[in-house]
């Protein structure tokens, strides 16, 4: 368990029996569960599904393939989907 220096608030938990890690939660149900905002400055690579219950936003092109041959983007007036 991680605790803030000088405080008693738990900020990270590793469940020994499941191996699940929780940040901002004391009851992680997934391998990594985060309750809060995640800031990523590099790529996120997923070999499985990405499920979202909120919005997914981008300021660039949204690629559906690794080479970006199938993509979606806003051209200033509308949404363009190409493949």
GROMACS .gro file of N, CA, C and O in nm:
model
  332
    1UNK      N    1   0.083  -0.119   0.000
    1UNK     CA    2   0.000   0.000   0.000
    1UNK      C    3   0.087   0.124   0.000
    1UNK      O    4   0.186   0.130   0.070
    2UNK      N    5   0.048   0.223  -0.076
    2UNK     CA    6   0.119   0.350  -0.076
    2UNK      C    7   0.044   0.451   0.007
    2UNK      O    8  -0.077   0.457   0.007
    3UNK      N    9   0.116   0.530   0.081
    3UNK     CA   10   0.055   0.635   0.162
    3UNK      C   11   0.130   0.765   0.138
    3UNK      O   12   0.249   0.765   0.112
    4UNK      N   13   0.056   0.874   0.147
    4UNK     CA   14   0.121   1.004   0.134
    4UNK      C   15   0.218   1.026   0.248
    4UNK      O   16   0.191   0.988   0.361
    5UNK      N   17   0.327   1.088   0.219
    5UNK     CA   18   0.427   1.117   0.321
    5UNK      C   19   0.367   1.205   0.428
    5UNK      O   20   0.308   1.309   0.400
    6UNK      N   21   0.377   1.162   0.553
    6UNK     CA   22   0.329   1.242   0.664
    6UNK      C   23   0.179   1.234   0.684
    6UNK      O   24   0.124   1.298   0.771
    7UNK      N   25   0.110   1.155   0.605
    7UNK     CA   26  -0.035   1.145   0.617
    7UNK      C   27  -0.079   1.002   0.627
    7UNK      O   28   0.001   0.910   0.622
    8UNK      N   29  -0.209   0.984   0.641
    8UNK     CA   30  -0.260   0.848   0.654
    8UNK      C   31  -0.360   0.812   0.545
    8UNK      O   32  -0.427   0.713   0.555
    9UNK      N   33  -0.368   0.894   0.441
    9UNK     CA   34  -0.461   0.864   0.331
    9UNK      C   35  -0.396   0.768   0.234
    9UNK      O   36  -0.290   0.794   0.179
   10UNK      N   37  -0.464   0.657   0.209
   10UNK     CA   38  -0.413   0.559   0.114
   10UNK      C   39  -0.433   0.611  -0.027
   10UNK      O   40  -0.542   0.655  -0.063
   11UNK      N   41  -0.328   0.610  -0.109
   11UNK     CA   42  -0.336   0.662  -0.246
   11UNK      C   43  -0.315   0.554  -0.352
   11UNK      O   44  -0.346   0.575  -0.468
   12UNK      N   45  -0.261   0.439  -0.312
   12UNK     CA   46  -0.240   0.330  -0.405
   12UNK      C   47  -0.249   0.199  -0.330
   12UNK      O   48  -0.204   0.189  -0.217
   13UNK      N   49  -0.308   0.099  -0.397
   13UNK     CA   50  -0.322  -0.031  -0.331
   13UNK      C   51  -0.282  -0.142  -0.428
   13UNK      O   52  -0.317  -0.138  -0.546
   14UNK      N   53  -0.210  -0.240  -0.379
   14UNK     CA   54  -0.177  -0.362  -0.452
   14UNK      C   55  -0.241  -0.477  -0.377
   14UNK      O   56  -0.209  -0.502  -0.260
   15UNK      N   57  -0.335  -0.544  -0.442
   15UNK     CA   58  -0.402  -0.658  -0.381
   15UNK      C   59  -0.316  -0.781  -0.401
   15UNK      O   60  -0.297  -0.827  -0.514
   16UNK      N   61  -0.263  -0.836  -0.293
   16UNK     CA   62  -0.172  -0.950  -0.302
   16UNK      C   63  -0.239  -1.074  -0.359
   16UNK      O   64  -0.177  -1.150  -0.433
   17UNK      N   65  -0.367  -1.095  -0.327
   17UNK     CA   66  -0.433  -1.217  -0.371
   17UNK      C   67  -0.470  -1.215  -0.520
   17UNK      O   68  -0.473  -1.318  -0.586
   18UNK      N   69  -0.496  -1.096  -0.578
   18UNK     CA   70  -0.535  -1.087  -0.719
   18UNK      C   71  -0.427  -1.025  -0.807
   18UNK      O   72  -0.429  -1.042  -0.928
   19UNK      N   73  -0.336  -0.948  -0.747
   19UNK     CA   74  -0.237  -0.874  -0.825
   19UNK      C   75  -0.291  -0.745  -0.881
   19UNK      O   76  -0.222  -0.673  -0.952
   20UNK      N   77  -0.418  -0.713  -0.851
   20UNK     CA   78  -0.478  -0.589  -0.900
   20UNK      C   79  -0.419  -0.468  -0.830
   20UNK      O   80  -0.388  -0.473  -0.711
   21UNK      N   81  -0.404  -0.360  -0.906
   21UNK     CA   82  -0.348  -0.235  -0.853
   21UNK      C   83  -0.456  -0.128  -0.862
   21UNK      O   84  -0.520  -0.112  -0.966
   22UNK      N   85  -0.475  -0.057  -0.753
   22UNK     CA   86  -0.572   0.051  -0.751
   22UNK      C   87  -0.504   0.182  -0.719
   22UNK      O   88  -0.425   0.190  -0.625
   23UNK      N   89  -0.533   0.284  -0.797
   23UNK     CA   90  -0.486   0.420  -0.770
   23UNK      C   91  -0.612   0.504  -0.750
   23UNK      O   92  -0.695   0.514  -0.840
   24UNK      N   93  -0.627   0.561  -0.632
   24UNK     CA   94  -0.747   0.638  -0.601
   24UNK      C   95  -0.865   0.550  -0.564
   24UNK      O   96  -0.977   0.598  -0.552
   25UNK      N   97  -0.844   0.421  -0.548
   25UNK     CA   98  -0.948   0.329  -0.505
   25UNK      C   99  -0.886   0.224  -0.413
   25UNK      O  100  -0.771   0.184  -0.434
   26UNK      N  101  -0.959   0.182  -0.314
   26UNK     CA  102  -0.909   0.078  -0.224
   26UNK      C  103  -0.964  -0.060  -0.261
   26UNK      O  104  -0.933  -0.158  -0.195
   27UNK      N  105  -1.045  -0.066  -0.367
   27UNK     CA  106  -1.104  -0.194  -0.407
   27UNK      C  107  -1.090  -0.215  -0.558
   27UNK      O  108  -1.189  -0.219  -0.631
   28UNK      N  109  -0.967  -0.227  -0.609
   28UNK     CA  110  -0.950  -0.247  -0.753
   28UNK      C  111  -1.007  -0.380  -0.799
   28UNK      O  112  -0.982  -0.483  -0.738
   29UNK      N  113  -1.086  -0.375  -0.907
   29UNK     CA  114  -1.146  -0.498  -0.962
   29UNK      C  115  -1.080  -0.540  -1.093
   29UNK      O  116  -1.114  -0.643  -1.148
   30UNK      N  117  -0.987  -0.459  -1.143
   30UNK     CA  118  -0.916  -0.487  -1.268
   30UNK      C  119  -0.767  -0.488  -1.239
   30UNK      O  120  -0.722  -0.443  -1.134
   31UNK      N  121  -0.687  -0.537  -1.335
   31UNK     CA  122  -0.542  -0.542  -1.317
   31UNK      C  123  -0.488  -0.403  -1.280
   31UNK      O  124  -0.403  -0.390  -1.194
   32UNK      N  125  -0.539  -0.298  -1.347
   32UNK     CA  126  -0.508  -0.160  -1.309
   32UNK      C  127  -0.638  -0.081  -1.311
   32UNK      O  128  -0.705  -0.074  -1.414
   33UNK      N  129  -0.675  -0.025  -1.198
   33UNK     CA  130  -0.796   0.056  -1.188
   33UNK      C  131  -0.759   0.192  -1.130
   33UNK      O  132  -0.698   0.200  -1.025
   34UNK      N  133  -0.796   0.297  -1.203
   34UNK     CA  134  -0.763   0.433  -1.162
   34UNK      C  135  -0.892   0.511  -1.145
   34UNK      O  136  -0.975   0.516  -1.234
   35UNK      N  137  -0.907   0.572  -1.029
   35UNK     CA  138  -1.021   0.660  -1.003
   35UNK      C  139  -0.967   0.802  -1.007
   35UNK      O  140  -0.914   0.854  -0.910
   36UNK      N  141  -0.974   0.865  -1.124
   36UNK     CA  142  -0.920   0.998  -1.144
   36UNK      C  143  -0.877   1.016  -1.288
   36UNK      O  144  -0.900   0.931  -1.373
   37UNK      N  145  -0.814   1.126  -1.315
   37UNK     CA  146  -0.768   1.160  -1.450
   37UNK      C  147  -0.631   1.101  -1.475
   37UNK      O  148  -0.544   1.105  -1.389
   38UNK      N  149  -0.612   1.046  -1.594
   38UNK     CA  150  -0.483   0.992  -1.635
   38UNK      C  151  -0.427   1.084  -1.743
   38UNK      O  152  -0.494   1.114  -1.841
   39UNK      N  153  -0.305   1.129  -1.726
   39UNK     CA  154  -0.238   1.213  -1.825
   39UNK      C  155  -0.130   1.130  -1.893
   39UNK      O  156  -0.037   1.084  -1.827
   40UNK      N  157  -0.143   1.110  -2.023
   40UNK     CA  158  -0.047   1.030  -2.099
   40UNK      C  159   0.016   1.120  -2.204
   40UNK      O  160  -0.054   1.185  -2.281
   41UNK      N  161   0.149   1.124  -2.208
   41UNK     CA  162   0.218   1.208  -2.306
   41UNK      C  163   0.275   1.127  -2.422
   41UNK      O  164   0.325   1.183  -2.517
   42UNK      N  165   0.268   0.997  -2.413
   42UNK     CA  166   0.311   0.909  -2.521
   42UNK      C  167   0.192   0.825  -2.566
   42UNK      O  168   0.079   0.858  -2.536
   43UNK      N  169   0.215   0.715  -2.634
   43UNK     CA  170   0.109   0.631  -2.688
   43UNK      C  171   0.045   0.543  -2.581
   43UNK      O  172   0.109   0.507  -2.483
   44UNK      N  173  -0.079   0.507  -2.604
   44UNK     CA  174  -0.146   0.401  -2.531
   44UNK      C  175  -0.166   0.288  -2.631
   44UNK      O  176  -0.224   0.308  -2.737
   45UNK      N  177  -0.115   0.172  -2.598
   45UNK     CA  178  -0.124   0.057  -2.688
   45UNK      C  179  -0.217  -0.045  -2.624
   45UNK      O  180  -0.194  -0.088  -2.511
   46UNK      N  181  -0.323  -0.081  -2.694
   46UNK     CA  182  -0.420  -0.177  -2.643
   46UNK      C  183  -0.434  -0.291  -2.743
   46UNK      O  184  -0.456  -0.268  -2.861
   47UNK      N  185  -0.422  -0.412  -2.695
   47UNK     CA  186  -0.442  -0.527  -2.782
   47UNK      C  187  -0.582  -0.585  -2.765
   47UNK      O  188  -0.619  -0.679  -2.832
   48UNK      N  189  -0.658  -0.527  -2.674
   48UNK     CA  190  -0.797  -0.568  -2.653
   48UNK      C  191  -0.889  -0.450  -2.678
   48UNK      O  192  -0.850  -0.350  -2.737
   49UNK      N  193  -1.011  -0.462  -2.634
   49UNK     CA  194  -1.111  -0.358  -2.653
   49UNK      C  195  -1.084  -0.239  -2.561
   49UNK      O  196  -1.030  -0.254  -2.452
   50UNK      N  197  -1.126  -0.122  -2.606
   50UNK     CA  198  -1.128  -0.003  -2.522
   50UNK      C  199  -1.274   0.033  -2.505
   50UNK      O  200  -1.345   0.058  -2.603
   51UNK      N  201  -1.321   0.032  -2.382
   51UNK     CA  202  -1.461   0.062  -2.353
   51UNK      C  203  -1.467   0.194  -2.278
   51UNK      O  204  -1.396   0.213  -2.180
   52UNK      N  205  -1.552   0.284  -2.324
   52UNK     CA  206  -1.567   0.413  -2.259
   52UNK      C  207  -1.714   0.442  -2.235
   52UNK      O  208  -1.798   0.417  -2.321
   53UNK      N  209  -1.743   0.496  -2.117
   53UNK     CA  210  -1.881   0.537  -2.087
   53UNK      C  211  -1.896   0.688  -2.101
   53UNK      O  212  -2.004   0.740  -2.093
   54UNK      N  213  -1.785   0.757  -2.124
   54UNK     CA  214  -1.787   0.901  -2.145
   54UNK      C  215  -1.734   0.934  -2.283
   54UNK      O  216  -1.727   0.849  -2.371
   55UNK      N  217  -1.694   1.057  -2.301
   55UNK     CA  218  -1.642   1.103  -2.430
   55UNK      C  219  -1.497   1.062  -2.451
   55UNK      O  220  -1.420   1.054  -2.356
   56UNK      N  221  -1.460   1.039  -2.575
   56UNK     CA  222  -1.321   1.023  -2.615
   56UNK      C  223  -1.291   1.140  -2.707
   56UNK      O  224  -1.359   1.157  -2.809
   57UNK      N  225  -1.195   1.221  -2.673
   57UNK     CA  226  -1.165   1.340  -2.752
   57UNK      C  227  -1.023   1.336  -2.804
   57UNK      O  228  -0.935   1.273  -2.744
   58UNK      N  229  -1.002   1.404  -2.914
   58UNK     CA  230  -0.868   1.416  -2.971
   58UNK      C  231  -0.856   1.552  -3.039
   58UNK      O  232  -0.955   1.609  -3.083
   59UNK      N  233  -0.737   1.604  -3.045
   59UNK     CA  234  -0.711   1.728  -3.118
   59UNK      C  235  -0.644   1.698  -3.250
   59UNK      O  236  -0.598   1.787  -3.319
   60UNK      N  237  -0.636   1.570  -3.284
   60UNK     CA  238  -0.567   1.525  -3.405
   60UNK      C  239  -0.655   1.422  -3.474
   60UNK      O  240  -0.774   1.415  -3.454
   61UNK      N  241  -0.596   1.339  -3.554
   61UNK     CA  242  -0.666   1.234  -3.628
   61UNK      C  243  -0.689   1.112  -3.539
   61UNK      O  244  -0.602   1.073  -3.464
   62UNK      N  245  -0.806   1.054  -3.550
   62UNK     CA  246  -0.839   0.931  -3.480
   62UNK      C  247  -0.819   0.817  -3.579
   62UNK      O  248  -0.892   0.807  -3.678
   63UNK      N  249  -0.718   0.733  -3.557
   63UNK     CA  250  -0.684   0.625  -3.650
   63UNK      C  251  -0.748   0.494  -3.606
   63UNK      O  252  -0.749   0.462  -3.488
   64UNK      N  253  -0.799   0.418  -3.702
   64UNK     CA  254  -0.857   0.288  -3.674
   64UNK      C  255  -0.760   0.175  -3.706
   64UNK      O  256  -0.787   0.061  -3.672
   65UNK      N  257  -0.650   0.206  -3.775
   65UNK     CA  258  -0.549   0.107  -3.809
   65UNK      C  259  -0.413   0.160  -3.768
   65UNK      O  260  -0.394   0.281  -3.754
   66UNK      N  261  -0.316   0.071  -3.751
   66UNK     CA  262  -0.184   0.114  -3.704
   66UNK      C  263  -0.113   0.206  -3.802
   66UNK      O  264  -0.033   0.290  -3.763
   67UNK      N  265  -0.142   0.192  -3.932
   67UNK     CA  266  -0.079   0.280  -4.031
   67UNK      C  267  -0.166   0.402  -4.063
   67UNK      O  268  -0.133   0.481  -4.151
   68UNK      N  269  -0.277   0.416  -3.993
   68UNK     CA  270  -0.370   0.528  -4.007
   68UNK      C  271  -0.434   0.534  -4.147
   68UNK      O  272  -0.476   0.639  -4.192
   69UNK      N  273  -0.440   0.418  -4.214
   69UNK     CA  274  -0.505   0.417  -4.346
   69UNK      C  275  -0.657   0.428  -4.333
   69UNK      O  276  -0.723   0.472  -4.426
   70UNK      N  277  -0.712   0.391  -4.221
   70UNK     CA  278  -0.854   0.412  -4.191
   70UNK      C  279  -0.860   0.511  -4.076
   70UNK      O  280  -0.808   0.484  -3.968
   71UNK      N  281  -0.917   0.628  -4.101
   71UNK     CA  282  -0.910   0.734  -4.001
   71UNK      C  283  -1.035   0.821  -4.002
   71UNK      O  284  -1.116   0.817  -4.095
   72UNK      N  285  -1.046   0.902  -3.899
   72UNK     CA  286  -1.154   0.998  -3.886
   72UNK      C  287  -1.093   1.127  -3.831
   72UNK      O  288  -1.009   1.124  -3.742
   73UNK      N  289  -1.133   1.240  -3.888
   73UNK     CA  290  -1.082   1.368  -3.839
   73UNK      C  291  -1.179   1.480  -3.874
   73UNK      O  292  -1.269   1.463  -3.956
   74UNK      N  293  -1.161   1.593  -3.813
   74UNK     CA  294  -1.242   1.712  -3.841
   74UNK      C  295  -1.161   1.803  -3.931
   74UNK      O  296  -1.047   1.837  -3.901
   75UNK      N  297  -1.218   1.844  -4.045
   75UNK     CA  298  -1.143   1.926  -4.140
   75UNK      C  299  -1.174   2.075  -4.125
   75UNK      O  300  -1.138   2.154  -4.211
   76UNK      N  301  -1.239   2.113  -4.017
   76UNK     CA  302  -1.272   2.254  -3.995
   76UNK      C  303  -1.417   2.284  -4.021
   76UNK      O  304  -1.472   2.379  -3.968
   77UNK      N  305  -1.480   2.203  -4.106
   77UNK     CA  306  -1.622   2.223  -4.134
   77UNK      C  307  -1.706   2.098  -4.107
   77UNK      O  308  -1.826   2.108  -4.093
   78UNK      N  309  -1.643   1.982  -4.106
   78UNK     CA  310  -1.718   1.859  -4.085
   78UNK      C  311  -1.628   1.742  -4.053
   78UNK      O  312  -1.505   1.754  -4.055
   79UNK      N  313  -1.688   1.630  -4.023
   79UNK     CA  314  -1.615   1.507  -3.991
   79UNK      C  315  -1.585   1.431  -4.119
   79UNK      O  316  -1.675   1.408  -4.201
   80UNK      N  317  -1.461   1.391  -4.138
   80UNK     CA  318  -1.418   1.313  -4.254
   80UNK      C  319  -1.381   1.173  -4.205
   80UNK      O  320  -1.303   1.158  -4.111
   81UNK      N  321  -1.437   1.072  -4.268
   81UNK     CA  322  -1.400   0.934  -4.241
   81UNK      C  323  -1.345   0.875  -4.369
   81UNK      O  324  -1.410   0.882  -4.474
   82UNK      N  325  -1.223   0.824  -4.364
   82UNK     CA  326  -1.162   0.770  -4.485
   82UNK      C  327  -1.097   0.635  -4.457
   82UNK      O  328  -1.061   0.603  -4.344
   83UNK      N  329  -1.085   0.555  -4.561
   83UNK     CA  330  -1.017   0.426  -4.548
   83UNK      C  331  -0.947   0.392  -4.678
   83UNK      O  332  -0.969   0.452  -4.780
   0.00000   0.00000   0.00000
